[in-house]
Amino acid sequence: MFTATLDTSVLWPSLQRDFLLSLAIEGAYRPTWSSAILDELEFHEEAKLVKRGMPVTKAAGRAATLIAAMRREFADAEVEGWEPLEGTFGLPDPDDEHVVAAAVIAGAGAIVTENLKDFPTGKIPPGIQLLSATEFAKNTVALNPRHALAAVQEIASRSGRYGSALTVEEILDTLRDRYGMIEAVEMMVEAASA
């Protein structure tokens, strides 16, 4: 199964995270990350919720619950033993070294990130692609648009717990319009009408 290391930048947007992880639940790929990625995600998720007006204590609890759920649902996703590789790749931002280290240890075929400029291709070990969430979604949905659509249907069925309930169409519209996943959405729409 294809393995991808998901950077914090693609996990931070809630619906995008839900879609990418739901694709994994459908068996489209194996997600991986490091403890450092999850720590960053928890920090940024809490900050996002506070910015939206949630009290700090509640936001911290919600962010911690998210990380606990990711660890529980994807028990084999968190790679260990990446620390000795951190600092060996010569990236422009040393704070990004842990992402590449985790990808190497995981045997990942791709790092999925929105910060492509921070990962110069000449510094990335051979065999690891750098993909934006949009490109990764397109490639992954292309493998089986029906399974991808099932992932979106599952998101819709779970929605409403913390915010508004969403229809499949609303989710697809958001993935297309907010996250730029135009081609991935087109393939899922086509699968729905077939």
Tab-separated table of N, CA and C in Angstrom, residues 36-176:
chain	number	residue	atom	x	y	z
A	36	ALA	N	6.210	15.019	16.363
A	36	ALA	CA	6.398	16.469	16.185
A	36	ALA	C	5.294	17.058	15.301
A	37	ILE	N	4.880	16.329	14.273
A	37	ILE	CA	3.774	16.794	13.419
A	37	ILE	C	2.499	16.887	14.243
A	38	LEU	N	2.237	15.876	15.053
A	38	LEU	CA	1.025	15.911	15.888
A	38	LEU	C	1.096	17.014	16.935
A	39	ASP	N	2.268	17.253	17.497
A	39	ASP	CA	2.418	18.358	18.458
A	39	ASP	C	2.111	19.698	17.792
A	40	GLU	N	2.650	19.888	16.584
A	40	GLU	CA	2.370	21.128	15.837
A	40	GLU	C	0.881	21.253	15.547
A	41	LEU	N	0.270	20.149	15.121
A	41	LEU	CA	-1.154	20.174	14.797
A	41	LEU	C	-1.983	20.527	16.026
A	42	GLU	N	-1.655	19.943	17.159
A	42	GLU	CA	-2.395	20.242	18.386
A	42	GLU	C	-2.281	21.727	18.741
A	43	PHE	N	-1.074	22.266	18.637
A	43	PHE	CA	-0.845	23.687	18.929
A	43	PHE	C	-1.679	24.578	17.999
A	44	HIS	N	-1.604	24.292	16.689
A	44	HIS	CA	-2.301	25.141	15.715
A	44	HIS	C	-3.815	24.953	15.760
A	45	GLU	N	-4.259	23.755	16.054
A	45	GLU	CA	-5.707	23.501	16.175
A	45	GLU	C	-6.268	24.281	17.358
A	46	GLU	N	-5.564	24.261	18.479
A	46	GLU	CA	-6.005	25.030	19.649
A	46	GLU	C	-6.058	26.522	19.319
A	47	ALA	N	-5.006	27.027	18.676
A	47	ALA	CA	-4.966	28.449	18.315
A	47	ALA	C	-6.111	28.814	17.377
A	48	LYS	N	-6.415	27.934	16.420
A	48	LYS	CA	-7.508	28.181	15.470
A	48	LYS	C	-8.842	28.290	16.210
A	49	LEU	N	-9.071	27.373	17.142
A	49	LEU	CA	-10.335	27.375	17.882
A	49	LEU	C	-10.452	28.598	18.791
A	50	VAL	N	-9.349	28.997	19.410
A	50	VAL	CA	-9.351	30.200	20.253
A	50	VAL	C	-9.651	31.429	19.395
A	51	LYS	N	-9.041	31.477	18.219
A	51	LYS	CA	-9.270	32.607	17.299
A	51	LYS	C	-10.738	32.687	16.888
A	52	ARG	N	-11.403	31.547	16.844
A	52	ARG	CA	-12.826	31.506	16.487
A	52	ARG	C	-13.730	31.827	17.675
A	53	GLY	N	-13.117	32.094	18.836
A	53	GLY	CA	-13.900	32.512	19.990
A	53	GLY	C	-14.110	31.460	21.053
A	54	MET	N	-13.511	30.302	20.915
A	54	MET	CA	-13.668	29.251	21.916
A	54	MET	C	-12.763	29.556	23.107
A	55	PRO	N	-13.246	29.357	24.318
A	55	PRO	CA	-12.379	29.557	25.489
A	55	PRO	C	-11.142	28.654	25.412
A	56	VAL	N	-10.029	29.148	25.932
A	56	VAL	CA	-8.749	28.453	25.818
A	56	VAL	C	-8.818	27.026	26.355
A	57	THR	N	-9.414	26.840	27.523
A	57	THR	CA	-9.470	25.508	28.120
A	57	THR	C	-10.237	24.539	27.238
A	58	LYS	N	-11.366	24.996	26.702
A	58	LYS	CA	-12.170	24.138	25.832
A	58	LYS	C	-11.424	23.848	24.522
A	59	ALA	N	-10.763	24.871	23.981
A	59	ALA	CA	-10.006	24.705	22.733
A	59	ALA	C	-8.865	23.710	22.933
A	60	ALA	N	-8.179	23.818	24.059
A	60	ALA	CA	-7.075	22.897	24.351
A	60	ALA	C	-7.595	21.470	24.468
A	61	GLY	N	-8.726	21.305	25.118
A	61	GLY	CA	-9.324	19.980	25.265
A	61	GLY	C	-9.744	19.398	23.923
A	62	ARG	N	-10.332	20.242	23.086
A	62	ARG	CA	-10.782	19.790	21.759
A	62	ARG	C	-9.588	19.399	20.892
A	63	ALA	N	-8.506	20.179	20.953
A	63	ALA	CA	-7.302	19.871	20.178
A	63	ALA	C	-6.673	18.566	20.665
A	64	ALA	N	-6.622	18.385	21.973
A	64	ALA	CA	-6.066	17.152	22.539
A	64	ALA	C	-6.918	15.942	22.152
A	65	THR	N	-8.234	16.130	22.111
A	65	THR	CA	-9.144	15.052	21.708
A	65	THR	C	-8.902	14.661	20.255
A	66	LEU	N	-8.663	15.661	19.397
A	66	LEU	CA	-8.370	15.394	17.986
A	66	LEU	C	-7.122	14.517	17.860
A	67	ILE	N	-6.062	14.900	18.548
A	67	ILE	CA	-4.802	14.156	18.452
A	67	ILE	C	-4.979	12.743	19.004
A	68	ALA	N	-5.694	12.625	20.110
A	68	ALA	CA	-5.943	11.293	20.691
A	68	ALA	C	-6.724	10.422	19.707
A	69	ALA	N	-7.700	11.003	19.028
A	69	ALA	CA	-8.495	10.251	18.049
A	69	ALA	C	-7.637	9.822	16.865
A	70	MET	N	-6.753	10.702	16.407
A	70	MET	CA	-5.866	10.341	15.298
A	70	MET	C	-4.940	9.200	15.704
A	71	ARG	N	-4.430	9.268	16.911
A	71	ARG	CA	-3.546	8.195	17.390
A	71	ARG	C	-4.314	6.879	17.542
A	72	ARG	N	-5.558	6.972	17.976
A	72	ARG	CA	-6.368	5.763	18.168
A	72	ARG	C	-6.793	5.153	16.825
A	73	GLU	N	-7.298	5.982	15.931
A	73	GLU	CA	-7.839	5.487	14.656
A	73	GLU	C	-6.747	5.059	13.675
A	74	PHE	N	-5.558	5.656	13.809
A	74	PHE	CA	-4.443	5.338	12.919
A	74	PHE	C	-3.256	4.908	13.773
A	75	ALA	N	-3.444	3.800	14.443
A	75	ALA	CA	-2.459	3.348	15.434
A	75	ALA	C	-1.076	3.102	14.847
A	76	ASP	N	-0.998	2.800	13.555
A	76	ASP	CA	0.312	2.527	12.952
A	76	ASP	C	0.866	3.727	12.190
A	77	ALA	N	0.221	4.876	12.295
A	77	ALA	CA	0.638	6.047	11.509
A	77	ALA	C	1.819	6.804	12.118
A	78	GLU	N	1.916	6.809	13.430
A	78	GLU	CA	2.969	7.593	14.087
A	78	GLU	C	4.284	6.817	14.076
A	79	VAL	N	5.249	7.356	13.317
A	79	VAL	CA	6.536	6.669	13.197
A	79	VAL	C	7.446	7.040	14.364
A	80	GLU	N	8.259	6.082	14.739
A	80	GLU	CA	9.211	6.297	15.833
A	80	GLU	C	10.627	6.115	15.305
A	81	GLY	N	11.582	6.703	15.993
A	81	GLY	CA	12.979	6.536	15.633
A	81	GLY	C	13.460	7.489	14.550
A	82	TRP	N	12.694	8.547	14.295
A	82	TRP	CA	13.077	9.519	13.262
A	82	TRP	C	14.079	10.550	13.786
A	83	GLU	N	14.156	10.702	15.074
A	83	GLU	CA	14.958	11.779	15.671
A	83	GLU	C	16.432	11.789	15.245
A	84	PRO	N	17.113	10.634	15.127
A	84	PRO	CA	18.519	10.671	14.714
A	84	PRO	C	18.729	11.259	13.307
A	85	LEU	N	17.703	11.204	12.459
A	85	LEU	CA	17.825	11.750	11.103
A	85	LEU	C	17.551	13.255	11.041
A	86	GLU	N	16.905	13.767	12.074
A	86	GLU	CA	16.563	15.191	12.075
A	86	GLU	C	17.847	16.023	12.016
A	87	GLY	N	17.873	16.974	11.082
A	87	GLY	CA	19.030	17.837	10.933
A	87	GLY	C	20.045	17.341	9.916
A	88	THR	N	19.747	16.233	9.246
A	88	THR	CA	20.714	15.664	8.302
A	88	THR	C	20.396	15.974	6.839
A	89	PHE	N	19.307	16.674	6.576
A	89	PHE	CA	18.879	16.881	5.189
A	89	PHE	C	19.254	18.249	4.629
A	90	GLY	N	19.607	19.195	5.490
A	90	GLY	CA	20.015	20.523	5.040
A	90	GLY	C	18.878	21.368	4.478
A	91	LEU	N	17.684	21.208	5.026
A	91	LEU	CA	16.547	22.008	4.565
A	91	LEU	C	16.733	23.471	4.956
A	92	PRO	N	16.124	24.392	4.190
A	92	PRO	CA	16.247	25.818	4.515
A	92	PRO	C	15.746	26.144	5.926
A	93	ASP	N	14.679	25.464	6.354
A	93	ASP	CA	14.145	25.671	7.697
A	93	ASP	C	14.384	24.396	8.500
A	94	PRO	N	15.307	24.437	9.457
A	94	PRO	CA	15.598	23.231	10.247
A	94	PRO	C	14.372	22.667	10.962
A	95	ASP	N	13.357	23.509	11.191
A	95	ASP	CA	12.137	23.043	11.854
A	95	ASP	C	11.322	22.084	10.989
A	96	ASP	N	11.663	21.962	9.704
A	96	ASP	CA	10.954	21.041	8.815
A	96	ASP	C	11.665	19.695	8.682
A	97	GLU	N	12.844	19.578	9.258
A	97	GLU	CA	13.638	18.349	9.131
A	97	GLU	C	12.887	17.111	9.637
A	98	HIS	N	12.098	17.270	10.689
A	98	HIS	CA	11.395	16.119	11.265
A	98	HIS	C	10.413	15.494	10.279
A	99	VAL	N	9.879	16.291	9.348
A	99	VAL	CA	8.920	15.766	8.378
A	99	VAL	C	9.628	14.784	7.435
A	100	VAL	N	10.777	15.187	6.922
A	100	VAL	CA	11.531	14.319	6.020
A	100	VAL	C	12.036	13.095	6.779
A	101	ALA	N	12.498	13.301	7.998
A	101	ALA	CA	12.979	12.173	8.808
A	101	ALA	C	11.860	11.152	9.014
A	102	ALA	N	10.655	11.621	9.306
A	102	ALA	CA	9.521	10.713	9.497
A	102	ALA	C	9.197	9.976	8.201
A	103	ALA	N	9.254	10.687	7.073
A	103	ALA	CA	8.963	10.058	5.779
A	103	ALA	C	9.972	8.955	5.470
A	104	VAL	N	11.239	9.207	5.769
A	104	VAL	CA	12.280	8.200	5.514
A	104	VAL	C	12.033	6.960	6.370
A	105	ILE	N	11.808	7.155	7.649
A	105	ILE	CA	11.590	6.029	8.557
A	105	ILE	C	10.327	5.256	8.177
A	106	ALA	N	9.293	5.977	7.714
A	106	ALA	CA	8.028	5.334	7.345
A	106	ALA	C	8.102	4.611	6.012
A	107	GLY	N	9.140	4.889	5.231
A	107	GLY	CA	9.190	4.330	3.886
A	107	GLY	C	8.166	4.976	2.979
A	108	ALA	N	7.885	6.254	3.222
A	108	ALA	CA	6.850	6.976	2.478
A	108	ALA	C	7.264	7.226	1.034
A	109	GLY	N	6.287	7.152	0.155
A	109	GLY	CA	6.503	7.486	-1.243
A	109	GLY	C	6.265	8.952	-1.512
A	110	ALA	N	5.661	9.638	-0.535
A	110	ALA	CA	5.381	11.063	-0.711
A	110	ALA	C	5.310	11.769	0.631
A	111	ILE	N	5.669	13.051	0.583
A	111	ILE	CA	5.393	13.993	1.670
A	111	ILE	C	4.309	14.906	1.115
A	112	VAL	N	3.200	14.981	1.825
A	112	VAL	CA	2.091	15.833	1.402
A	112	VAL	C	2.152	17.093	2.255
A	113	THR	N	2.386	18.227	1.594
A	113	THR	CA	2.587	19.492	2.304
A	113	THR	C	2.130	20.661	1.442
A	114	GLU	N	1.759	21.731	2.077
A	114	GLU	CA	1.466	22.973	1.351
A	114	GLU	C	2.702	23.868	1.314
A	115	ASN	N	3.740	23.490	2.002
A	115	ASN	CA	4.968	24.288	2.084
A	115	ASN	C	6.036	23.714	1.164
A	116	LEU	N	5.711	23.545	-0.098
A	116	LEU	CA	6.630	22.911	-1.042
A	116	LEU	C	7.970	23.635	-1.129
A	117	LYS	N	7.951	24.950	-0.997
A	117	LYS	CA	9.192	25.735	-1.098
A	117	LYS	C	10.171	25.418	0.036
A	118	ASP	N	9.631	24.931	1.153
A	118	ASP	CA	10.479	24.611	2.298
A	118	ASP	C	11.154	23.245	2.173
A	119	PHE	N	10.809	22.517	1.096
A	119	PHE	CA	11.364	21.185	0.878
A	119	PHE	C	11.972	21.112	-0.526
A	120	PRO	N	13.134	21.736	-0.739
A	120	PRO	CA	13.751	21.702	-2.066
A	120	PRO	C	13.991	20.259	-2.512
A	121	THR	N	13.604	19.951	-3.746
A	121	THR	CA	13.670	18.568	-4.212
A	121	THR	C	15.086	17.981	-4.133
A	122	GLY	N	16.109	18.802	-4.299
A	122	GLY	CA	17.481	18.313	-4.209
A	122	GLY	C	17.877	17.869	-2.810
A	123	LYS	N	17.095	18.241	-1.814
A	123	LYS	CA	17.398	17.883	-0.417
A	123	LYS	C	16.568	16.691	0.067
A	124	ILE	N	15.645	16.249	-0.779
A	124	ILE	CA	14.751	15.159	-0.389
A	124	ILE	C	15.319	13.830	-0.905
A	125	PRO	N	15.371	12.809	-0.063
A	125	PRO	CA	15.914	11.522	-0.493
A	125	PRO	C	15.172	10.970	-1.719
A	126	PRO	N	15.884	10.256	-2.582
A	126	PRO	CA	15.256	9.665	-3.767
A	126	PRO	C	14.091	8.758	-3.371
A	127	GLY	N	13.077	8.739	-4.213
A	127	GLY	CA	11.922	7.882	-3.962
A	127	GLY	C	10.818	8.542	-3.177
A	128	ILE	N	11.049	9.772	-2.683
A	128	ILE	CA	10.013	10.495	-1.950
A	128	ILE	C	9.576	11.688	-2.801
A	129	GLN	N	8.318	11.671	-3.212
A	129	GLN	CA	7.751	12.795	-3.967
A	129	GLN	C	7.292	13.880	-2.999
A	130	LEU	N	7.229	15.098	-3.489
A	130	LEU	CA	6.626	16.200	-2.746
A	130	LEU	C	5.330	16.562	-3.453
A	131	LEU	N	4.225	16.493	-2.730
A	131	LEU	CA	2.923	16.756	-3.328
A	131	LEU	C	2.119	17.714	-2.466
A	132	SER	N	1.403	18.619	-3.119
A	132	SER	CA	0.431	19.442	-2.397
A	132	SER	C	-0.772	18.560	-2.079
A	133	ALA	N	-1.612	19.012	-1.173
A	133	ALA	CA	-2.820	18.252	-0.844
A	133	ALA	C	-3.703	18.095	-2.076
A	134	THR	N	-3.758	19.125	-2.912
A	134	THR	CA	-4.571	19.085	-4.132
A	134	THR	C	-4.082	17.988	-5.072
A	135	GLU	N	-2.775	17.956	-5.307
A	135	GLU	CA	-2.186	16.954	-6.197
A	135	GLU	C	-2.344	15.554	-5.609
A	136	PHE	N	-2.104	15.424	-4.320
A	136	PHE	CA	-2.245	14.127	-3.663
A	136	PHE	C	-3.691	13.642	-3.736
A	137	ALA	N	-4.643	14.539	-3.491
A	137	ALA	CA	-6.060	14.169	-3.569
A	137	ALA	C	-6.414	13.712	-4.977
A	138	LYS	N	-5.942	14.440	-5.982
A	138	LYS	CA	-6.225	14.071	-7.380
A	138	LYS	C	-5.688	12.668	-7.667
A	139	ASN	N	-4.441	12.423	-7.321
A	139	ASN	CA	-3.817	11.123	-7.575
A	139	ASN	C	-4.529	9.993	-6.827
A	140	THR	N	-4.900	10.264	-5.593
A	140	THR	CA	-5.507	9.238	-4.748
A	140	THR	C	-6.944	8.950	-5.184
A	141	VAL	N	-7.706	9.986	-5.474
A	141	VAL	CA	-9.086	9.798	-5.926
A	141	VAL	C	-9.104	9.058	-7.263
A	142	ALA	N	-8.135	9.344	-8.134
A	142	ALA	CA	-8.077	8.701	-9.450
A	142	ALA	C	-7.979	7.181	-9.345
A	143	LEU	N	-7.395	6.683	-8.266
A	143	LEU	CA	-7.259	5.239	-8.083
A	143	LEU	C	-8.616	4.557	-7.941
A	144	ASN	N	-9.541	5.222	-7.254
A	144	ASN	CA	-10.869	4.651	-7.060
A	144	ASN	C	-11.848	5.758	-6.650
A	145	PRO	N	-12.420	6.457	-7.635
A	145	PRO	CA	-13.340	7.552	-7.317
A	145	PRO	C	-14.539	7.136	-6.471
A	146	ARG	N	-14.994	5.901	-6.627
A	146	ARG	CA	-16.151	5.447	-5.833
A	146	ARG	C	-15.790	5.340	-4.345
A	147	HIS	N	-14.596	4.834	-4.053
A	147	HIS	CA	-14.170	4.776	-2.653
A	147	HIS	C	-13.987	6.179	-2.084
A	148	ALA	N	-13.484	7.093	-2.908
A	148	ALA	CA	-13.321	8.479	-2.463
A	148	ALA	C	-14.679	9.100	-2.165
A	149	LEU	N	-15.651	8.824	-3.023
A	149	LEU	CA	-17.004	9.330	-2.791
A	149	LEU	C	-17.583	8.728	-1.507
A	150	ALA	N	-17.304	7.461	-1.257
A	150	ALA	CA	-17.746	6.829	-0.006
A	150	ALA	C	-17.133	7.543	1.199
A	151	ALA	N	-15.882	7.988	1.061
A	151	ALA	CA	-15.233	8.747	2.139
A	151	ALA	C	-15.995	10.040	2.406
A	152	VAL	N	-16.401	10.725	1.339
A	152	VAL	CA	-17.155	11.975	1.498
A	152	VAL	C	-18.527	11.693	2.111
A	153	GLN	N	-19.162	10.626	1.706
A	153	GLN	CA	-20.467	10.266	2.281
A	153	GLN	C	-20.339	9.989	3.775
A	154	GLU	N	-19.236	9.369	4.160
A	154	GLU	CA	-18.997	9.095	5.578
A	154	GLU	C	-18.780	10.403	6.351
A	155	ILE	N	-18.054	11.338	5.764
A	155	ILE	CA	-17.859	12.648	6.397
A	155	ILE	C	-19.213	13.314	6.615
A	156	ALA	N	-20.063	13.267	5.592
A	156	ALA	CA	-21.393	13.884	5.699
A	156	ALA	C	-22.206	13.235	6.813
A	157	SER	N	-22.103	11.917	6.929
A	157	SER	CA	-22.886	11.229	7.967
A	157	SER	C	-22.385	11.563	9.374
A	158	ARG	N	-21.106	11.881	9.502
A	158	ARG	CA	-20.539	12.238	10.821
A	158	ARG	C	-20.704	13.716	11.150
A	159	SER	N	-21.000	14.527	10.144
A	159	SER	CA	-21.009	15.978	10.367
A	159	SER	C	-22.154	16.376	11.300
A	160	GLY	N	-21.999	17.554	11.884
A	160	GLY	CA	-23.023	18.072	12.773
A	160	GLY	C	-22.692	17.934	14.243
A	161	ARG	N	-21.634	17.180	14.546
A	161	ARG	CA	-21.252	17.024	15.950
A	161	ARG	C	-20.742	18.322	16.556
A	162	TYR	N	-19.870	19.005	15.820
A	162	TYR	CA	-19.272	20.230	16.349
A	162	TYR	C	-19.694	21.469	15.576
A	163	GLY	N	-20.362	21.288	14.475
A	163	GLY	CA	-20.785	22.418	13.656
A	163	GLY	C	-22.026	22.024	12.893
A	164	SER	N	-22.233	22.656	11.760
A	164	SER	CA	-23.405	22.361	10.948
A	164	SER	C	-23.284	20.984	10.313
A	165	ALA	N	-24.432	20.353	10.130
A	165	ALA	CA	-24.466	19.113	9.352
A	165	ALA	C	-24.231	19.493	7.895
A	166	LEU	N	-23.447	18.683	7.191
A	166	LEU	CA	-23.093	18.982	5.806
A	166	LEU	C	-23.600	17.880	4.886
A	167	THR	N	-24.042	18.286	3.691
A	167	THR	CA	-24.423	17.310	2.680
A	167	THR	C	-23.177	16.923	1.881
A	168	VAL	N	-23.282	15.848	1.147
A	168	VAL	CA	-22.188	15.432	0.269
A	168	VAL	C	-21.851	16.560	-0.696
A	169	GLU	N	-22.873	17.195	-1.245
A	169	GLU	CA	-22.667	18.290	-2.208
A	169	GLU	C	-21.925	19.464	-1.568
A	170	GLU	N	-22.285	19.813	-0.341
A	170	GLU	CA	-21.605	20.914	0.352
A	170	GLU	C	-20.134	20.576	0.604
A	171	ILE	N	-19.866	19.336	0.956
A	171	ILE	CA	-18.482	18.919	1.188
A	171	ILE	C	-17.695	18.988	-0.116
A	172	LEU	N	-18.265	18.457	-1.183
A	172	LEU	CA	-17.584	18.502	-2.478
A	172	LEU	C	-17.343	19.948	-2.916
A	173	ASP	N	-18.343	20.815	-2.711
A	173	ASP	CA	-18.180	22.237	-3.069
A	173	ASP	C	-17.027	22.860	-2.290
A	174	THR	N	-16.937	22.543	-1.002
A	174	THR	CA	-15.867	23.110	-0.176
A	174	THR	C	-14.507	22.572	-0.603
A	175	LEU	N	-14.429	21.274	-0.858
A	175	LEU	CA	-13.159	20.702	-1.312
A	175	LEU	C	-12.717	21.352	-2.619
A	176	ARG	N	-13.674	21.628	-3.498
A	176	ARG	CA	-13.351	22.246	-4.786
A	176	ARG	C	-13.017	23.730	-4.613
